[in-house]
Amino acid sequence: MFSQFAFPIFEQSIKDYHIIDDVYQPTLNPYEKGSIEYLLYAKNWVDTVQWHYEDIIRDPQIDPVAALDLKRKIDASNQVRTDMVEYIDSYFLQKYTSVQVKPNAKINTESPAWAIDRLSILALKIYHMNEEATRVDATPEHRAKCQEKLNVLLDQKSDMFTSINDLLTDIENGDKFMKVYKQMKMYNDDDLNPVLYQNKK
C-alpha cells in the first residue's frame, strides 16, 4: 500500500538530514531522478529543512536582519513544497488516468498528495517527539509527557495509513475521483499581492 511505501522514504530523508543537521547542507537524494521515490524523498527533505527553519526563527535572540532573510527562505520553501505536492498529484492523475469513474463517485476534501504531505509532516513529528521522549538530559516527567504524545502520533500514523490507502483504493475503483486545483497562492504573486503590485507602479 502506498502509505507503507512512502513512510520509510520519509524516515530515510529525516535520518539522512540529521547526519549533518544543517539547513544549508546539500540534498543527496539516493533515488533515481524522475521516480516517485525521488519525489517523495525530495518532498520530505524540503519539509525537514523548513521544520528547522521554523525552529531557528523562534530564537528570541535572533538578529532581525537574519530573521527577515529566514522568513523569505521559509516563503520560498513553502512555494517549493506546494510545487512538489502538485507533482505528486500529477503522478496519481497519470496512474489513474484510465479508471472509469462511477456515476455516483464522490470527491474527497483533499487530493492524495495533500494527504501524503500531512504524512510527511507526521514523520517529522514522530522523529522529533521520539528525540524528546528519550532525551537523557530531560526530566523523567518531560520524557513521560513526550512519550504520551508520541503514542498519540503513532496512533495517528496508523489511522493515516488506513485513510490514505482507502482513498487511493476508492480512486482506483472509481468510487472517488481526483480534482486538483493548481496553485492559488497569492502572496508570492506580483499581480495578486497588493504590497507587491503597488510597488510596481
PDB file of N, CA, C and O in Angstrom, residues 13-61:
ATOM      1  N   SER A  13      14.849  10.130   4.624  1.00  0.00           N
ATOM      2  CA  SER A  13      15.198  11.530   4.391  1.00  0.00           C
ATOM      3  C   SER A  13      15.511  12.245   5.710  1.00  0.00           C
ATOM      4  O   SER A  13      16.507  12.972   5.819  1.00  0.00           O
ATOM      5  N   ILE A  14      14.664  12.037   6.708  1.00  0.00           N
ATOM      6  CA  ILE A  14      14.856  12.689   8.013  1.00  0.00           C
ATOM      7  C   ILE A  14      16.161  12.215   8.655  1.00  0.00           C
ATOM      8  O   ILE A  14      16.951  13.020   9.177  1.00  0.00           O
ATOM      9  N   LYS A  15      16.401  10.923   8.601  1.00  0.00           N
ATOM     10  CA  LYS A  15      17.630  10.371   9.171  1.00  0.00           C
ATOM     11  C   LYS A  15      18.857  10.919   8.447  1.00  0.00           C
ATOM     12  O   LYS A  15      19.852  11.306   9.087  1.00  0.00           O
ATOM     13  N   ASP A  16      18.805  10.960   7.116  1.00  0.00           N
ATOM     14  CA  ASP A  16      19.938  11.471   6.341  1.00  0.00           C
ATOM     15  C   ASP A  16      20.196  12.939   6.665  1.00  0.00           C
ATOM     16  O   ASP A  16      21.359  13.362   6.794  1.00  0.00           O
ATOM     17  N   TYR A  17      19.134  13.735   6.790  1.00  0.00           N
ATOM     18  CA  TYR A  17      19.303  15.158   7.127  1.00  0.00           C
ATOM     19  C   TYR A  17      20.039  15.317   8.457  1.00  0.00           C
ATOM     20  O   TYR A  17      20.940  16.158   8.589  1.00  0.00           O
ATOM     21  N   HIS A  18      19.675  14.509   9.443  1.00  0.00           N
ATOM     22  CA  HIS A  18      20.209  14.699  10.784  1.00  0.00           C
ATOM     23  C   HIS A  18      21.634  14.170  10.956  1.00  0.00           C
ATOM     24  O   HIS A  18      22.225  14.356  12.027  1.00  0.00           O
ATOM     25  N   ILE A  19      22.197  13.566   9.931  1.00  0.00           N
ATOM     26  CA  ILE A  19      23.616  13.194   9.997  1.00  0.00           C
ATOM     27  C   ILE A  19      24.463  14.450  10.149  1.00  0.00           C
ATOM     28  O   ILE A  19      25.383  14.509  10.968  1.00  0.00           O
ATOM     29  N   ILE A  20      24.142  15.484   9.373  1.00  0.00           N
ATOM     30  CA  ILE A  20      24.848  16.761   9.461  1.00  0.00           C
ATOM     31  C   ILE A  20      24.028  17.784  10.243  1.00  0.00           C
ATOM     32  O   ILE A  20      24.562  18.581  10.999  1.00  0.00           O
ATOM     33  N   ASP A  21      22.702  17.739  10.046  1.00  0.00           N
ATOM     34  CA  ASP A  21      21.768  18.610  10.778  1.00  0.00           C
ATOM     35  C   ASP A  21      22.070  20.086  10.529  1.00  0.00           C
ATOM     36  O   ASP A  21      22.275  20.869  11.459  1.00  0.00           O
ATOM     37  N   ASP A  22      22.078  20.460   9.267  1.00  0.00           N
ATOM     38  CA  ASP A  22      22.378  21.840   8.877  1.00  0.00           C
ATOM     39  C   ASP A  22      21.438  22.224   7.742  1.00  0.00           C
ATOM     40  O   ASP A  22      21.391  21.541   6.714  1.00  0.00           O
ATOM     41  N   VAL A  23      20.681  23.317   7.919  1.00  0.00           N
ATOM     42  CA  VAL A  23      19.701  23.713   6.903  1.00  0.00           C
ATOM     43  C   VAL A  23      20.357  24.082   5.571  1.00  0.00           C
ATOM     44  O   VAL A  23      19.666  24.147   4.546  1.00  0.00           O
ATOM     45  N   TYR A  24      21.666  24.315   5.575  1.00  0.00           N
ATOM     46  CA  TYR A  24      22.349  24.719   4.338  1.00  0.00           C
ATOM     47  C   TYR A  24      23.085  23.562   3.657  1.00  0.00           C
ATOM     48  O   TYR A  24      23.751  23.769   2.648  1.00  0.00           O
ATOM     49  N   GLN A  25      22.943  22.364   4.190  1.00  0.00           N
ATOM     50  CA  GLN A  25      23.620  21.221   3.577  1.00  0.00           C
ATOM     51  C   GLN A  25      22.958  20.853   2.249  1.00  0.00           C
ATOM     52  O   GLN A  25      21.757  21.090   2.051  1.00  0.00           O
ATOM     53  N   PRO A  26      23.714  20.277   1.327  1.00  0.00           N
ATOM     54  CA  PRO A  26      23.120  19.867   0.048  1.00  0.00           C
ATOM     55  C   PRO A  26      22.244  18.634   0.213  1.00  0.00           C
ATOM     56  O   PRO A  26      22.439  17.838   1.136  1.00  0.00           O
ATOM     57  N   THR A  27      21.281  18.502  -0.681  1.00  0.00           N
ATOM     58  CA  THR A  27      20.441  17.309  -0.702  1.00  0.00           C
ATOM     59  C   THR A  27      21.144  16.224  -1.506  1.00  0.00           C
ATOM     60  O   THR A  27      21.560  16.464  -2.635  1.00  0.00           O
ATOM     61  N   LEU A  28      21.278  15.048  -0.930  1.00  0.00           N
ATOM     62  CA  LEU A  28      21.882  13.911  -1.632  1.00  0.00           C
ATOM     63  C   LEU A  28      20.811  12.834  -1.776  1.00  0.00           C
ATOM     64  O   LEU A  28      20.781  11.861  -1.023  1.00  0.00           O
ATOM     65  N   ASN A  29      19.927  13.048  -2.723  1.00  0.00           N
ATOM     66  CA  ASN A  29      18.801  12.137  -2.922  1.00  0.00           C
ATOM     67  C   ASN A  29      19.311  10.819  -3.514  1.00  0.00           C
ATOM     68  O   ASN A  29      19.917  10.814  -4.590  1.00  0.00           O
ATOM     69  N   PRO A  30      19.087   9.701  -2.827  1.00  0.00           N
ATOM     70  CA  PRO A  30      19.653   8.429  -3.297  1.00  0.00           C
ATOM     71  C   PRO A  30      18.847   7.745  -4.400  1.00  0.00           C
ATOM     72  O   PRO A  30      19.277   6.705  -4.909  1.00  0.00           O
ATOM     73  N   TYR A  31      17.697   8.308  -4.760  1.00  0.00           N
ATOM     74  CA  TYR A  31      16.813   7.635  -5.703  1.00  0.00           C
ATOM     75  C   TYR A  31      16.982   8.184  -7.120  1.00  0.00           C
ATOM     76  O   TYR A  31      17.508   9.283  -7.334  1.00  0.00           O
ATOM     77  N   GLU A  32      16.529   7.404  -8.070  1.00  0.00           N
ATOM     78  CA  GLU A  32      16.646   7.780  -9.474  1.00  0.00           C
ATOM     79  C   GLU A  32      15.756   8.978  -9.775  1.00  0.00           C
ATOM     80  O   GLU A  32      14.567   8.989  -9.448  1.00  0.00           O
ATOM     81  N   LYS A  33      16.343  10.008 -10.383  1.00  0.00           N
ATOM     82  CA  LYS A  33      15.590  11.212 -10.704  1.00  0.00           C
ATOM     83  C   LYS A  33      14.432  10.866 -11.636  1.00  0.00           C
ATOM     84  O   LYS A  33      14.593  10.113 -12.596  1.00  0.00           O
ATOM     85  N   GLY A  34      13.263  11.409 -11.327  1.00  0.00           N
ATOM     86  CA  GLY A  34      12.074  11.124 -12.114  1.00  0.00           C
ATOM     87  C   GLY A  34      11.200  10.039 -11.518  1.00  0.00           C
ATOM     88  O   GLY A  34      10.045   9.896 -11.906  1.00  0.00           O
ATOM     89  N   SER A  35      11.735   9.294 -10.550  1.00  0.00           N
ATOM     90  CA  SER A  35      10.945   8.233  -9.918  1.00  0.00           C
ATOM     91  C   SER A  35      10.088   8.823  -8.803  1.00  0.00           C
ATOM     92  O   SER A  35      10.379   9.903  -8.263  1.00  0.00           O
ATOM     93  N   ILE A  36       9.047   8.121  -8.419  1.00  0.00           N
ATOM     94  CA  ILE A  36       8.195   8.585  -7.328  1.00  0.00           C
ATOM     95  C   ILE A  36       8.979   8.554  -6.010  1.00  0.00           C
ATOM     96  O   ILE A  36       8.775   9.415  -5.138  1.00  0.00           O
ATOM     97  N   GLU A  37       9.906   7.620  -5.874  1.00  0.00           N
ATOM     98  CA  GLU A  37      10.747   7.573  -4.673  1.00  0.00           C
ATOM     99  C   GLU A  37      11.583   8.849  -4.556  1.00  0.00           C
ATOM    100  O   GLU A  37      11.700   9.425  -3.459  1.00  0.00           O
ATOM    101  N   TYR A  38      12.149   9.276  -5.677  1.00  0.00           N
ATOM    102  CA  TYR A  38      12.945  10.505  -5.699  1.00  0.00           C
ATOM    103  C   TYR A  38      12.091  11.693  -5.255  1.00  0.00           C
ATOM    104  O   TYR A  38      12.528  12.532  -4.450  1.00  0.00           O
ATOM    105  N   LEU A  39      10.881  11.753  -5.767  1.00  0.00           N
ATOM    106  CA  LEU A  39       9.995  12.877  -5.458  1.00  0.00           C
ATOM    107  C   LEU A  39       9.575  12.872  -3.991  1.00  0.00           C
ATOM    108  O   LEU A  39       9.553  13.918  -3.332  1.00  0.00           O
ATOM    109  N   LEU A  40       9.261  11.697  -3.453  1.00  0.00           N
ATOM    110  CA  LEU A  40       8.873  11.608  -2.043  1.00  0.00           C
ATOM    111  C   LEU A  40      10.029  11.994  -1.125  1.00  0.00           C
ATOM    112  O   LEU A  40       9.840  12.708  -0.129  1.00  0.00           O
ATOM    113  N   TYR A  41      11.231  11.551  -1.455  1.00  0.00           N
ATOM    114  CA  TYR A  41      12.414  11.896  -0.661  1.00  0.00           C
ATOM    115  C   TYR A  41      12.650  13.410  -0.716  1.00  0.00           C
ATOM    116  O   TYR A  41      12.874  14.050   0.319  1.00  0.00           O
ATOM    117  N   ALA A  42      12.591  13.972  -1.908  1.00  0.00           N
ATOM    118  CA  ALA A  42      12.814  15.414  -2.075  1.00  0.00           C
ATOM    119  C   ALA A  42      11.748  16.218  -1.335  1.00  0.00           C
ATOM    120  O   ALA A  42      12.046  17.250  -0.720  1.00  0.00           O
ATOM    121  N   LYS A  43      10.509  15.746  -1.396  1.00  0.00           N
ATOM    122  CA  LYS A  43       9.410  16.433  -0.698  1.00  0.00           C
ATOM    123  C   LYS A  43       9.667  16.469   0.796  1.00  0.00           C
ATOM    124  O   LYS A  43       9.551  17.517   1.441  1.00  0.00           O
ATOM    125  N   ASN A  44      10.026  15.331   1.369  1.00  0.00           N
ATOM    126  CA  ASN A  44      10.266  15.315   2.808  1.00  0.00           C
ATOM    127  C   ASN A  44      11.505  16.118   3.188  1.00  0.00           C
ATOM    128  O   ASN A  44      11.548  16.730   4.258  1.00  0.00           O
ATOM    129  N   TRP A  45      12.507  16.122   2.320  1.00  0.00           N
ATOM    130  CA  TRP A  45      13.717  16.912   2.617  1.00  0.00           C
ATOM    131  C   TRP A  45      13.355  18.396   2.757  1.00  0.00           C
ATOM    132  O   TRP A  45      13.822  19.072   3.670  1.00  0.00           O
ATOM    133  N   VAL A  46      12.536  18.888   1.859  1.00  0.00           N
ATOM    134  CA  VAL A  46      12.073  20.278   1.952  1.00  0.00           C
ATOM    135  C   VAL A  46      11.327  20.501   3.272  1.00  0.00           C
ATOM    136  O   VAL A  46      11.543  21.499   3.965  1.00  0.00           O
ATOM    137  N   ASP A  47      10.461  19.564   3.633  1.00  0.00           N
ATOM    138  CA  ASP A  47       9.730  19.666   4.897  1.00  0.00           C
ATOM    139  C   ASP A  47      10.679  19.679   6.089  1.00  0.00           C
ATOM    140  O   ASP A  47      10.481  20.420   7.060  1.00  0.00           O
ATOM    141  N   THR A  48      11.714  18.844   6.021  1.00  0.00           N
ATOM    142  CA  THR A  48      12.665  18.731   7.130  1.00  0.00           C
ATOM    143  C   THR A  48      13.479  20.009   7.287  1.00  0.00           C
ATOM    144  O   THR A  48      13.659  20.509   8.403  1.00  0.00           O
ATOM    145  N   VAL A  49      13.954  20.546   6.185  1.00  0.00           N
ATOM    146  CA  VAL A  49      14.689  21.814   6.244  1.00  0.00           C
ATOM    147  C   VAL A  49      13.794  22.919   6.790  1.00  0.00           C
ATOM    148  O   VAL A  49      14.199  23.693   7.663  1.00  0.00           O
ATOM    149  N   GLN A  50      12.553  22.972   6.316  1.00  0.00           N
ATOM    150  CA  GLN A  50      11.641  24.010   6.787  1.00  0.00           C
ATOM    151  C   GLN A  50      11.331  23.836   8.276  1.00  0.00           C
ATOM    152  O   GLN A  50      11.179  24.821   9.003  1.00  0.00           O
ATOM    153  N   TRP A  51      11.203  22.614   8.735  1.00  0.00           N
ATOM    154  CA  TRP A  51      10.996  22.349  10.159  1.00  0.00           C
ATOM    155  C   TRP A  51      12.082  23.061  10.985  1.00  0.00           C
ATOM    156  O   TRP A  51      11.812  23.704  11.999  1.00  0.00           O
ATOM    157  N   HIS A  52      13.328  22.944  10.516  1.00  0.00           N
ATOM    158  CA  HIS A  52      14.448  23.533  11.248  1.00  0.00           C
ATOM    159  C   HIS A  52      14.545  25.045  11.035  1.00  0.00           C
ATOM    160  O   HIS A  52      14.985  25.764  11.937  1.00  0.00           O
ATOM    161  N   TYR A  53      14.128  25.533   9.866  1.00  0.00           N
ATOM    162  CA  TYR A  53      13.978  26.972   9.703  1.00  0.00           C
ATOM    163  C   TYR A  53      13.045  27.529  10.781  1.00  0.00           C
ATOM    164  O   TYR A  53      13.307  28.566  11.392  1.00  0.00           O
ATOM    165  N   GLU A  54      11.934  26.832  10.985  1.00  0.00           N
ATOM    166  CA  GLU A  54      10.922  27.298  11.939  1.00  0.00           C
ATOM    167  C   GLU A  54      11.473  27.278  13.370  1.00  0.00           C
ATOM    168  O   GLU A  54      11.110  28.128  14.191  1.00  0.00           O
ATOM    169  N   ASP A  55      12.329  26.314  13.674  1.00  0.00           N
ATOM    170  CA  ASP A  55      12.993  26.308  14.980  1.00  0.00           C
ATOM    171  C   ASP A  55      13.897  27.524  15.130  1.00  0.00           C
ATOM    172  O   ASP A  55      13.865  28.223  16.157  1.00  0.00           O
ATOM    173  N   ILE A  56      14.710  27.767  14.116  1.00  0.00           N
ATOM    174  CA  ILE A  56      15.709  28.842  14.195  1.00  0.00           C
ATOM    175  C   ILE A  56      15.050  30.207  14.329  1.00  0.00           C
ATOM    176  O   ILE A  56      15.482  31.045  15.132  1.00  0.00           O
ATOM    177  N   ILE A  57      13.980  30.451  13.574  1.00  0.00           N
ATOM    178  CA  ILE A  57      13.372  31.777  13.558  1.00  0.00           C
ATOM    179  C   ILE A  57      12.695  32.108  14.889  1.00  0.00           C
ATOM    180  O   ILE A  57      12.399  33.271  15.176  1.00  0.00           O
ATOM    181  N   ARG A  58      12.444  31.094  15.715  1.00  0.00           N
ATOM    182  CA  ARG A  58      11.826  31.322  17.023  1.00  0.00           C
ATOM    183  C   ARG A  58      12.841  31.636  18.118  1.00  0.00           C
ATOM    184  O   ARG A  58      12.477  31.819  19.283  1.00  0.00           O
ATOM    185  N   ASP A  59      14.114  31.695  17.764  1.00  0.00           N
ATOM    186  CA  ASP A  59      15.149  32.080  18.723  1.00  0.00           C
ATOM    187  C   ASP A  59      14.913  33.535  19.142  1.00  0.00           C
ATOM    188  O   ASP A  59      14.968  34.441  18.303  1.00  0.00           O
ATOM    189  N   PRO A  60      14.628  33.809  20.429  1.00  0.00           N
ATOM    190  CA  PRO A  60      14.353  35.197  20.841  1.00  0.00           C
ATOM    191  C   PRO A  60      15.542  36.130  20.650  1.00  0.00           C
ATOM    192  O   PRO A  60      15.372  37.357  20.626  1.00  0.00           O
ATOM    193  N   GLN A  61      16.738  35.571  20.491  1.00  0.00           N
ATOM    194  CA  GLN A  61      17.936  36.396  20.309  1.00  0.00           C
ATOM    195  C   GLN A  61      18.323  36.564  18.835  1.00  0.00           C
ATOM    196  O   GLN A  61      19.372  37.138  18.544  1.00  0.00           O
TER     197      GLN A  61
END
